[in-house]
PDB file of C-alpha atoms and ligand atoms in Angstrom:
ATOM      1  CA  MET A   1     -24.330  -0.168  -7.881  1.00 44.00           C
ATOM      2  CA  ASN A   2     -21.997   1.905  -5.943  1.00 61.00           C
ATOM      3  CA  SER A   3     -18.696   2.045  -6.587  1.00 71.00           C
ATOM      4  CA  LYS A   4     -15.834   1.161  -3.937  1.00 92.00           C
ATOM      5  CA  TYR A   5     -12.706   2.916  -4.256  1.00 96.00           C
ATOM      6  CA  ILE A   6     -11.062   3.357  -0.382  1.00 97.00           C
ATOM      7  CA  ILE A   7      -7.215   4.333  -0.161  1.00 98.00           C
ATOM      8  CA  LEU A   8      -5.503   1.977   2.497  1.00 98.00           C
ATOM      9  CA  LEU A   9      -3.597   4.721   4.721  1.00 98.00           C
ATOM     10  CA  GLY A  10      -0.465   3.391   6.473  1.00 97.00           C
ATOM     11  CA  PRO A  11       2.927   3.098   6.921  1.00 97.00           C
ATOM     12  CA  PRO A  12       5.316   0.273   5.965  1.00 95.00           C
ATOM     13  CA  GLY A  13       4.831  -3.032   7.540  1.00 94.00           C
ATOM     14  CA  ALA A  14       1.092  -2.374   8.054  1.00 96.00           C
ATOM     15  CA  GLY A  15      -0.412  -5.228   6.405  1.00 94.00           C
ATOM     16  CA  LYS A  16      -2.498  -2.535   3.688  1.00 96.00           C
ATOM     17  CA  GLY A  17      -1.041  -5.240   0.795  1.00 94.00           C
ATOM     18  CA  THR A  18      -1.972  -8.042   3.165  1.00 93.00           C
ATOM     19  CA  GLN A  19      -5.492  -6.541   3.417  1.00 96.00           C
ATOM     20  CA  ALA A  20      -5.447  -4.776  -0.252  1.00 96.00           C
ATOM     21  CA  LYS A  21      -5.385  -8.906  -2.200  1.00 93.00           C
ATOM     22  CA  ILE A  22      -7.560 -10.111   0.232  1.00 93.00           C
ATOM     23  CA  LEU A  23     -10.341  -7.049  -0.822  1.00 93.00           C
ATOM     24  CA  ASN A  24      -9.607  -7.214  -4.134  1.00 92.00           C
ATOM     25  CA  GLY A  25     -10.167 -11.196  -4.199  1.00 90.00           C
ATOM     26  CA  ARG A  26     -13.590 -10.709  -2.196  1.00 92.00           C
ATOM     27  CA  PHE A  27     -14.869  -7.925  -4.497  1.00 92.00           C
ATOM     28  CA  GLN A  28     -15.111  -5.804  -7.569  1.00 86.00           C
ATOM     29  CA  MET A  29     -12.759  -3.392  -6.393  1.00 94.00           C
ATOM     30  CA  ALA A  30      -8.716  -4.003  -7.648  1.00 96.00           C
ATOM     31  CA  HIS A  31      -6.252  -3.558  -6.256  1.00 97.00           C
ATOM     32  CA  VAL A  32      -3.414  -0.907  -7.207  1.00 98.00           C
ATOM     33  CA  ALA A  33      -0.264  -0.710  -5.399  1.00 97.00           C
ATOM     34  CA  SER A  34       2.391   1.937  -6.174  1.00 98.00           C
ATOM     35  CA  GLY A  35       5.594   0.387  -4.642  1.00 96.00           C
ATOM     36  CA  ASP A  36       4.285  -3.107  -6.695  1.00 95.00           C
ATOM     37  CA  LEU A  37       3.742  -0.684 -10.010  1.00 97.00           C
ATOM     38  CA  PHE A  38       7.398   0.772  -9.678  1.00 97.00           C
ATOM     39  CA  ARG A  39       8.229  -3.024  -8.901  1.00 94.00           C
ATOM     40  CA  GLU A  40       7.642  -4.401 -12.051  1.00 94.00           C
ATOM     41  CA  ASN A  41       8.951  -1.704 -13.829  1.00 96.00           C
ATOM     42  CA  ILE A  42      12.396  -1.876 -12.111  1.00 95.00           C
ATOM     43  CA  ALA A  43      12.264  -5.457 -13.352  1.00 92.00           C
ATOM     44  CA  LYS A  44      11.650  -5.111 -16.628  1.00 96.00           C
ATOM     45  CA  GLN A  45      14.373  -2.548 -16.144  1.00 96.00           C
ATOM     46  CA  THR A  46      12.214   0.046 -18.102  1.00 97.00           C
ATOM     47  CA  ALA A  47      13.699   4.087 -17.473  1.00 97.00           C
ATOM     48  CA  LEU A  48      11.020   4.440 -14.756  1.00 97.00           C
ATOM     49  CA  GLY A  49      12.056   1.373 -13.150  1.00 97.00           C
ATOM     50  CA  THR A  50      15.194   2.816 -13.066  1.00 97.00           C
ATOM     51  CA  LEU A  51      14.723   6.195 -11.994  1.00 97.00           C
ATOM     52  CA  ALA A  52      12.684   4.745  -9.293  1.00 97.00           C
ATOM     53  CA  LYS A  53      14.960   2.364  -7.821  1.00 95.00           C
ATOM     54  CA  SER A  54      17.566   4.842  -6.842  1.00 95.00           C
ATOM     55  CA  PHE A  55      14.627   7.299  -4.245  1.00 96.00           C
ATOM     56  CA  MET A  56      13.373   3.626  -3.199  1.00 94.00           C
ATOM     57  CA  ASP A  57      16.928   2.412  -2.670  1.00 91.00           C
ATOM     58  CA  LYS A  58      17.120   4.519  -0.318  1.00 90.00           C
ATOM     59  CA  GLY A  59      13.825   4.363   1.375  1.00 92.00           C
ATOM     60  CA  GLU A  60      12.954   8.081  -0.356  1.00 95.00           C
ATOM     61  CA  LEU A  61       9.652   8.553  -2.065  1.00 97.00           C
ATOM     62  CA  VAL A  62       9.540   8.740  -5.878  1.00 98.00           C
ATOM     63  CA  PRO A  63       9.075  12.547  -6.700  1.00 98.00           C
ATOM     64  CA  ASP A  64       5.305  12.941  -7.927  1.00 98.00           C
ATOM     65  CA  ASP A  65       4.938  13.800 -11.175  1.00 97.00           C
ATOM     66  CA  VAL A  66       6.212  10.716 -12.241  1.00 97.00           C
ATOM     67  CA  THR A  67       4.549   8.849  -9.718  1.00 98.00           C
ATOM     68  CA  VAL A  68       0.921  10.302 -10.052  1.00 98.00           C
ATOM     69  CA  GLN A  69       1.346  10.071 -14.010  1.00 97.00           C
ATOM     70  CA  MET A  70       1.905   6.046 -12.976  1.00 98.00           C
ATOM     71  CA  VAL A  71      -0.795   5.539 -11.679  1.00 98.00           C
ATOM     72  CA  MET A  72      -3.560   7.371 -13.553  1.00 97.00           C
ATOM     73  CA  GLU A  73      -2.143   5.387 -16.194  1.00 97.00           C
ATOM     74  CA  ARG A  74      -3.264   2.406 -14.023  1.00 97.00           C
ATOM     75  CA  ILE A  75      -6.425   3.520 -13.167  1.00 96.00           C
ATOM     76  CA  ALA A  76      -7.652   4.416 -16.638  1.00 95.00           C
ATOM     77  CA  GLN A  77      -7.335   0.803 -17.200  1.00 96.00           C
ATOM     78  CA  PRO A  78     -10.820  -1.363 -17.346  1.00 95.00           C
ATOM     79  CA  ASP A  79     -10.583  -2.978 -14.216  1.00 95.00           C
ATOM     80  CA  CYS A  80     -10.553   0.025 -12.445  1.00 95.00           C
ATOM     81  CA  ALA A  81     -14.206   0.749 -13.765  1.00 92.00           C
ATOM     82  CA  GLN A  82     -15.909  -0.337 -10.703  1.00 90.00           C
ATOM     83  CA  GLY A  83     -13.761   0.144  -7.514  1.00 94.00           C
ATOM     84  CA  VAL A  84     -10.411   0.786  -6.156  1.00 97.00           C
ATOM     85  CA  VAL A  85      -8.235  -0.179  -2.945  1.00 97.00           C
ATOM     86  CA  PHE A  86      -5.724   1.937  -3.077  1.00 98.00           C
ATOM     87  CA  ASP A  87      -2.238   0.656  -1.427  1.00 98.00           C
ATOM     88  CA  GLY A  88       0.327   3.717  -0.966  1.00 98.00           C
ATOM     89  CA  PHE A  89      -0.607   5.673  -2.852  1.00 98.00           C
ATOM     90  CA  PRO A  90      -1.272   9.049  -2.632  1.00 98.00           C
ATOM     91  CA  ARG A  91       2.112   9.090   0.063  1.00 98.00           C
ATOM     92  CA  THR A  92       1.680  12.950   0.008  1.00 98.00           C
ATOM     93  CA  GLU A  93      -0.745  16.098  -0.644  1.00 97.00           C
ATOM     94  CA  ALA A  94       0.213  17.095  -4.233  1.00 97.00           C
ATOM     95  CA  GLN A  95      -0.390  12.864  -5.355  1.00 98.00           C
ATOM     96  CA  ALA A  96      -3.787  13.983  -2.482  1.00 98.00           C
ATOM     97  CA  HIS A  97      -4.887  16.002  -4.638  1.00 97.00           C
ATOM     98  CA  ALA A  98      -4.230  14.571  -7.871  1.00 97.00           C
ATOM     99  CA  LEU A  99      -6.301  11.817  -7.391  1.00 97.00           C
ATOM    100  CA  ASP A 100      -8.978  14.361  -6.127  1.00 97.00           C
ATOM    101  CA  ARG A 101      -9.082  15.581  -9.381  1.00 96.00           C
ATOM    102  CA  ALA A 102      -9.158  12.592 -11.400  1.00 95.00           C
ATOM    103  CA  LEU A 103     -12.077  10.328  -9.658  1.00 95.00           C
ATOM    104  CA  ALA A 104     -13.761  14.074 -10.217  1.00 94.00           C
ATOM    105  CA  GLY A 105     -13.107  13.836 -13.632  1.00 93.00           C
ATOM    106  CA  ALA A 106     -14.594  10.559 -13.868  1.00 91.00           C
ATOM    107  CA  ARG A 107     -18.103  11.067 -11.256  1.00 92.00           C
ATOM    108  CA  LYS A 108     -16.149   8.810  -8.937  1.00 93.00           C
ATOM    109  CA  LYS A 109     -14.908   9.672  -5.456  1.00 94.00           C
ATOM    110  CA  ILE A 110     -13.110   8.195  -2.650  1.00 96.00           C
ATOM    111  CA  GLY A 111     -16.015   6.011  -0.408  1.00 96.00           C
ATOM    112  CA  ALA A 112     -13.451   5.402   2.270  1.00 97.00           C
ATOM    113  CA  VAL A 113      -9.755   6.184   3.709  1.00 98.00           C
ATOM    114  CA  LEU A 114      -9.202   2.981   6.220  1.00 98.00           C
ATOM    115  CA  TRP A 115      -6.225   4.360   8.115  1.00 98.00           C
ATOM    116  CA  VAL A 116      -4.290   1.517   9.374  1.00 98.00           C
ATOM    117  CA  ASN A 117      -2.315   2.223  13.036  1.00 96.00           C
ATOM    118  CA  VAL A 118       1.034   0.013  14.545  1.00 96.00           C
ATOM    119  CA  HIS A 119       3.734   1.137  16.355  1.00 95.00           C
ATOM    120  CA  ASP A 120       6.912   2.160  15.536  1.00 93.00           C
ATOM    121  CA  HIS A 121       8.276  -0.913  17.340  1.00 93.00           C
ATOM    122  CA  VAL A 122       6.384  -3.323  15.806  1.00 94.00           C
ATOM    123  CA  LEU A 123       6.489  -1.968  12.399  1.00 95.00           C
ATOM    124  CA  VAL A 124      10.526  -2.152  12.137  1.00 93.00           C
ATOM    125  CA  ALA A 125      10.216  -5.982  13.933  1.00 92.00           C
ATOM    126  CA  ARG A 126       7.237  -7.292  10.898  1.00 93.00           C
ATOM    127  CA  LEU A 127       9.648  -4.804   8.109  1.00 93.00           C
ATOM    128  CA  SER A 128      12.748  -7.135   9.377  1.00 91.00           C
ATOM    129  CA  ALA A 129      11.393 -10.424   9.095  1.00 92.00           C
ATOM    130  CA  ARG A 130       9.215  -9.982   5.555  1.00 92.00           C
ATOM    131  CA  TRP A 131      10.395 -11.764   2.751  1.00 94.00           C
ATOM    132  CA  ILE A 132       8.639 -12.045  -0.628  1.00 93.00           C
ATOM    133  CA  CYS A 133       8.612 -14.383  -3.400  1.00 94.00           C
ATOM    134  CA  PRO A 134      10.348 -13.184  -6.476  1.00 90.00           C
ATOM    135  CA  THR A 135       7.677 -15.255  -8.871  1.00 90.00           C
ATOM    136  CA  ASP A 136       4.496 -14.347  -7.786  1.00 89.00           C
ATOM    137  CA  GLY A 137       4.553 -11.481  -4.744  1.00 87.00           C
ATOM    138  CA  ALA A 138       3.414 -13.470  -1.471  1.00 90.00           C
ATOM    139  CA  VAL A 139       4.444 -12.655   1.236  1.00 90.00           C
ATOM    140  CA  TYR A 140       5.474 -14.297   4.542  1.00 93.00           C
ATOM    141  CA  ASN A 141       6.689 -12.836   7.849  1.00 91.00           C
ATOM    142  CA  LEU A 142       9.717 -15.669   9.294  1.00 91.00           C
ATOM    143  CA  GLU A 143       8.040 -15.052  13.058  1.00 86.00           C
ATOM    144  CA  THR A 144       4.095 -15.228  11.758  1.00 86.00           C
ATOM    145  CA  ASN A 145       4.184 -16.877   8.785  1.00 89.00           C
ATOM    146  CA  PRO A 146       6.976 -19.236   7.245  1.00 94.00           C
ATOM    147  CA  PRO A 147       7.259 -21.309   4.470  1.00 96.00           C
ATOM    148  CA  GLN A 148       6.740 -24.703   4.968  1.00 97.00           C
ATOM    149  CA  VAL A 149       9.693 -25.326   3.542  1.00 96.00           C
ATOM    150  CA  ALA A 150      12.784 -22.193   4.504  1.00 95.00           C
ATOM    151  CA  GLY A 151      13.902 -19.881   2.487  1.00 95.00           C
ATOM    152  CA  LYS A 152      11.564 -21.548  -0.231  1.00 97.00           C
ATOM    153  CA  CYS A 153       7.889 -20.166  -1.472  1.00 97.00           C
ATOM    154  CA  ASP A 154       4.946 -22.186  -0.854  1.00 96.00           C
ATOM    155  CA  LYS A 155       2.931 -22.015  -4.348  1.00 95.00           C
ATOM    156  CA  ASP A 156       5.817 -22.135  -6.465  1.00 95.00           C
ATOM    157  CA  GLY A 157       9.057 -23.204  -4.786  1.00 96.00           C
ATOM    158  CA  SER A 158      11.050 -20.244  -5.858  1.00 96.00           C
ATOM    159  CA  ALA A 159      13.858 -18.813  -3.212  1.00 96.00           C
ATOM    160  CA  LEU A 160      12.560 -16.080  -1.472  1.00 96.00           C
ATOM    161  CA  THR A 161      13.941 -12.718  -1.073  1.00 94.00           C
ATOM    162  CA  GLN A 162      14.574  -9.551   1.067  1.00 92.00           C
ATOM    163  CA  ARG A 163      13.274  -6.503  -0.122  1.00 89.00           C
ATOM    164  CA  ASP A 164      15.929  -3.992  -0.608  1.00 88.00           C
ATOM    165  CA  ASP A 165      14.221  -1.289   1.221  1.00 90.00           C
ATOM    166  CA  ASP A 166      13.351  -3.851   3.873  1.00 91.00           C
ATOM    167  CA  LYS A 167      17.041  -3.363   5.524  1.00 87.00           C
ATOM    168  CA  PRO A 168      17.269  -1.513   8.609  1.00 83.00           C
ATOM    169  CA  GLY A 169      18.299   1.620   7.077  1.00 85.00           C
ATOM    170  CA  ALA A 170      16.049   2.182   4.921  1.00 89.00           C
ATOM    171  CA  VAL A 171      13.529   0.990   6.974  1.00 91.00           C
ATOM    172  CA  ARG A 172      14.510   3.744   9.212  1.00 91.00           C
ATOM    173  CA  ARG A 173      14.515   6.157   6.778  1.00 93.00           C
ATOM    174  CA  ARG A 174      10.932   4.881   5.234  1.00 94.00           C
ATOM    175  CA  LEU A 175       9.230   5.531   8.392  1.00 95.00           C
ATOM    176  CA  GLU A 176      10.436   9.133   9.680  1.00 96.00           C
ATOM    177  CA  VAL A 177       9.137   9.319   4.994  1.00 96.00           C
ATOM    178  CA  PHE A 178       5.595   8.011   6.597  1.00 97.00           C
ATOM    179  CA  GLN A 179       5.823  10.843   9.552  1.00 96.00           C
ATOM    180  CA  ALA A 180       6.745  13.695   7.771  1.00 97.00           C
ATOM    181  CA  GLN A 181       5.405  13.037   4.138  1.00 96.00           C
ATOM    182  CA  THR A 182       2.528  11.139   4.376  1.00 97.00           C
ATOM    183  CA  LYS A 183       0.977  11.132   7.443  1.00 96.00           C
ATOM    184  CA  PRO A 184      -0.545  14.667   6.983  1.00 96.00           C
ATOM    185  CA  LEU A 185      -2.552  13.360   4.373  1.00 97.00           C
ATOM    186  CA  LEU A 186      -4.468  12.106   7.976  1.00 97.00           C
ATOM    187  CA  GLU A 187      -6.004  15.459   8.934  1.00 97.00           C
ATOM    188  CA  TYR A 188      -6.635  16.242   4.892  1.00 97.00           C
ATOM    189  CA  TYR A 189      -9.132  13.336   4.782  1.00 98.00           C
ATOM    190  CA  ARG A 190      -9.847  13.805   8.100  1.00 98.00           C
ATOM    191  CA  ARG A 191     -11.071  17.559   7.049  1.00 97.00           C
ATOM    192  CA  ALA A 192     -13.569  15.346   4.221  1.00 96.00           C
ATOM    193  CA  ASN A 193     -14.997  13.117   6.874  1.00 97.00           C
ATOM    194  CA  LEU A 194     -13.815  10.002   5.324  1.00 97.00           C
ATOM    195  CA  VAL A 195     -11.324   8.404   7.779  1.00 98.00           C
ATOM    196  CA  HIS A 196     -12.038   4.638   9.355  1.00 98.00           C
ATOM    197  CA  GLU A 197      -9.175   4.067  11.819  1.00 98.00           C
ATOM    198  CA  ILE A 198      -7.918  -0.391  12.280  1.00 97.00           C
ATOM    199  CA  GLN A 199      -6.605  -1.098  14.984  1.00 97.00           C
ATOM    200  CA  GLY A 200      -3.538  -2.877  12.164  1.00 97.00           C
ATOM    201  CA  GLU A 201      -1.899  -5.192  14.673  1.00 96.00           C
ATOM    202  CA  GLN A 202      -4.661  -6.972  15.410  1.00 96.00           C
ATOM    203  CA  ALA A 203      -4.908 -11.043  13.946  1.00 93.00           C
ATOM    204  CA  ILE A 204      -4.836 -10.333   9.502  1.00 92.00           C
ATOM    205  CA  GLU A 205      -8.306 -12.521  10.077  1.00 95.00           C
ATOM    206  CA  ARG A 206      -9.565  -9.205  12.535  1.00 97.00           C
ATOM    207  CA  VAL A 207      -8.131  -6.741  10.877  1.00 97.00           C
ATOM    208  CA  GLN A 208      -9.891  -7.719   7.674  1.00 96.00           C
ATOM    209  CA  ALA A 209     -13.242  -8.639   9.615  1.00 97.00           C
ATOM    210  CA  ASP A 210     -12.832  -4.711  10.814  1.00 97.00           C
ATOM    211  CA  ILE A 211     -12.026  -3.610   7.046  1.00 97.00           C
ATOM    212  CA  VAL A 212     -14.485  -5.544   5.374  1.00 96.00           C
ATOM    213  CA  ARG A 213     -17.027  -3.851   7.505  1.00 96.00           C
ATOM    214  CA  ILE A 214     -16.662  -0.886   6.126  1.00 96.00           C
ATOM    215  CA  VAL A 215     -15.955  -1.351   2.782  1.00 95.00           C
ATOM    216  CA  GLU A 216     -19.576  -3.080   2.812  1.00 94.00           C
ATOM    217  CA  ALA A 217     -21.326  -0.556   4.064  1.00 93.00           C
ATOM    218  CA  LEU A 218     -20.092   1.905   1.323  1.00 90.00           C
TER     219      LEU A 218
HETATM  220  P1  AMP B   1       5.920   0.156  -0.350  1.00 90.47           P
HETATM  221  O1  AMP B   1       6.056  -1.208  -1.849  1.00 90.47           O
HETATM  222  O2  AMP B   1       4.500   0.845  -1.070  1.00 90.47           O
HETATM  223  O3  AMP B   1       6.581  -0.443   0.656  1.00 90.47           O
HETATM  224  O4  AMP B   1       6.638   1.495  -1.581  1.00 90.47           O
HETATM  225  C1  AMP B   1       8.124   1.460  -1.861  1.00 90.47           C
HETATM  226  C2  AMP B   1       9.012   2.514  -1.853  1.00 90.47           C
HETATM  227  O5  AMP B   1       8.441   2.993  -3.455  1.00 90.47           O
HETATM  228  C3  AMP B   1       8.440   3.184  -1.077  1.00 90.47           C
HETATM  229  O6  AMP B   1       9.070   3.407   0.210  1.00 90.47           O
HETATM  230  C4  AMP B   1       9.068   4.612  -2.372  1.00 90.47           C
HETATM  231  O7  AMP B   1      10.276   4.747  -1.992  1.00 90.47           O
HETATM  232  C5  AMP B   1       8.298   4.423  -3.155  1.00 90.47           C
HETATM  233  N1  AMP B   1       6.233   4.146  -3.701  1.00 90.47           N
HETATM  234  C6  AMP B   1       5.279   3.325  -2.972  1.00 90.47           C
HETATM  235  N2  AMP B   1       4.261   4.632  -3.888  1.00 90.47           N
HETATM  236  C7  AMP B   1       5.038   5.357  -3.239  1.00 90.47           C
HETATM  237  C8  AMP B   1       3.721   6.242  -3.585  1.00 90.47           C
HETATM  238  N3  AMP B   1       2.993   6.961  -3.796  1.00 90.47           N
HETATM  239  N4  AMP B   1       5.067   7.741  -3.502  1.00 90.47           N
HETATM  240  C9  AMP B   1       6.404   8.108  -3.589  1.00 90.47           C
HETATM  241  N5  AMP B   1       6.937   7.164  -3.437  1.00 90.47           N
HETATM  242  C10 AMP B   1       5.809   5.938  -3.844  1.00 90.47           C
END
């Protein structure tokens, strides 16, 4: 059986997390989101969490060495053996090289890189309207996908919160960091003939259908 290792590459707010969760429910693919792993460490008040938070709050990337080590430990878990959807990783060329090496060592490789393309003004609007449930991680958008009761999670009633890095100053910096450090990965993966472009401004279901078609063909 082909194992499916795919990367969702796109700016913050492109919908990578939403699409990754759908793929995770539909295929035997673990969802590996470096941002979620950092947020779990922050919630548990680990040393890694404290370090990561100092970068995340400013919208900067966490250094490659700690990020790579954390993700490598995650993909060594048994649920990653049949496939993984990477969400928010890799974000630098050094991370991409580290991932290639780790997969090659396990006789695996990336099957596709899905470039989720969304204009900056749409990203800013989405990120500033994004509220999350701190308990189950559910994501709401006050404009397009509001909770049934204002400020409360539909599933467990927890008070919704806004990510610190979804506040305006950090959002601007995250978009700059994406352009400078992550977008060059597009060329890296284009050279390997792995890139499929997805129009990320379509409705969630349309984006999903485009992605599923590619993943099914792997
Ligand atoms: P995300 O949830 O993917 O938007 O990530 C939130 C923040 O976590 C980013 O702005 C970075 O500060 C940090 N982060 C997440 N993934 C990475 C990564 N692969 N490399 C470096 N920093 C990361």
